[in-house]
C-alpha atoms as one frame of an Amber mdcrd trajectory, in Angstrom:
protein
  13.477  -0.851  -4.780  13.716   2.805  -5.881  11.142   5.265  -4.631  10.677
   8.231  -6.897   8.602  11.076  -5.414   7.773  14.600  -6.543   4.920  17.075
  -7.427   2.325  16.169 -10.100   3.737  16.317 -13.701   7.367  16.901 -12.508
   8.995  14.284 -14.648   8.871  11.207 -12.385   7.759   8.788 -15.146  10.283
  10.024 -17.731  12.915   9.781 -15.100  11.747   6.187 -14.260  12.016   5.256
 -17.841  15.618   6.695 -18.247  16.783   4.930 -15.106  15.173   1.641 -16.159
  16.130   1.942 -19.776  12.535   1.367 -20.915   9.996   3.005 -22.889   6.759
   4.610 -21.304   4.761   1.630 -22.596   7.122  -0.826 -20.780   7.058   1.107
 -17.608   3.973  -0.502 -16.147   5.595  -3.990 -16.015   8.523  -2.752 -14.143
   7.083   0.024 -11.786   4.038   1.046 -10.100   2.923   4.664 -10.078   0.286
   6.704  -8.211   1.014   4.739  -5.050  -0.468   7.511  -3.091  -3.949   6.522
  -4.576  -3.463   2.936  -3.293  -3.077   4.375   0.297  -6.413   6.097   0.383
  -8.589   3.159   1.090  -5.930   0.823   2.513  -6.624  -0.671   5.909  -3.106
  -2.082   6.368  -0.423   0.339   5.009   2.513  -1.827   6.418   1.168  -4.684
   4.261   0.819  -2.476   1.248   4.301  -1.120   1.692   5.717  -4.539   1.824
   3.763  -5.522  -1.369   5.033  -2.369  -3.273   8.614  -2.706  -2.167   8.978
  -5.864  -4.111   8.601  -3.806  -7.303  11.720  -2.402  -9.103  10.435   1.212
  -8.936   7.569   2.855  -7.069   6.469   6.378  -8.059   4.569   8.443  -5.561
   3.196  12.035  -6.101   3.502  14.505  -3.140   0.072  15.547  -2.231  -1.323
  18.479  -0.466   1.688  20.846  -0.195   0.908  21.457   3.522  -2.695  22.511
   2.822  -5.031  20.869   5.261  -8.341  19.988   3.580 -11.557  20.941   5.475
 -13.049  17.493   4.454 -12.231  14.603   6.952 -11.994  11.941   4.307  -9.435
  13.964   2.133  -7.408  14.613   5.366  -7.366  11.065   6.014  -6.385  10.127
   2.505  -3.551  12.594   2.540  -2.377  11.223   5.838  -2.392   7.699   4.614
  -0.441   8.767   1.633   2.209  10.371   3.841   2.562   7.425   6.001   2.878
   5.153   3.127   5.704   7.368   1.626   7.417   6.940   4.953   7.087   3.275
   5.049   8.294   2.942   1.465  11.252   5.373   1.921  12.333   3.188   4.917
  12.305   0.029   2.718  13.829   1.641  -0.325  17.459   1.244  -1.444  17.251
   4.658  -3.027  14.885   7.598  -2.755  14.763  10.185  -5.515  12.669  13.399
  -5.556  12.235  14.733  -9.009  11.273  18.471  -9.356  11.013  20.258 -12.787
  12.491  17.131 -14.272  15.623  17.244 -12.154  16.415  14.348  -9.961  17.703
  14.821  -6.221  18.896  11.660  -4.470  17.562  11.805  -0.863  18.709   8.286
   0.156  21.187   5.797  -1.042  23.382   5.810  -4.113  21.355   5.557  -7.308
  22.853   5.325 -10.927  21.275   8.449 -12.452
C-alpha cells in the first residue's frame, strides 16, 4: 500500500492518478481518500488501519498544522487522524508527501 499525505489541495489525487495510471473517475475504485475523516468517529483505529492498508493507495490530508483547537471534539478528531496516519505509515510499503504538486518520498522506494 502507498500512503500519500499532504496539505489540502496540494495535488495528492493528481499524483495518485499519475502513479496508478488512471483517470480521476477511476481513482475511487483503486484508492481511498480523506482517510482522516474516517478516523474522527472511529472506535478502533487499529482495525481501520488494517482495513485501509488493503487498498492500493490511501490518501490522507494533513490536518491542523500544529494549531490546537479549543473545542474538545475537534482536538480528539485531529488526534485520531494523526494516530491513524502513524498506523498507516507503519503498514505502508511507500509513504509520499505531496506539497505544491511535488512528491517527496518519506519511506520506501516508490516508482514516481
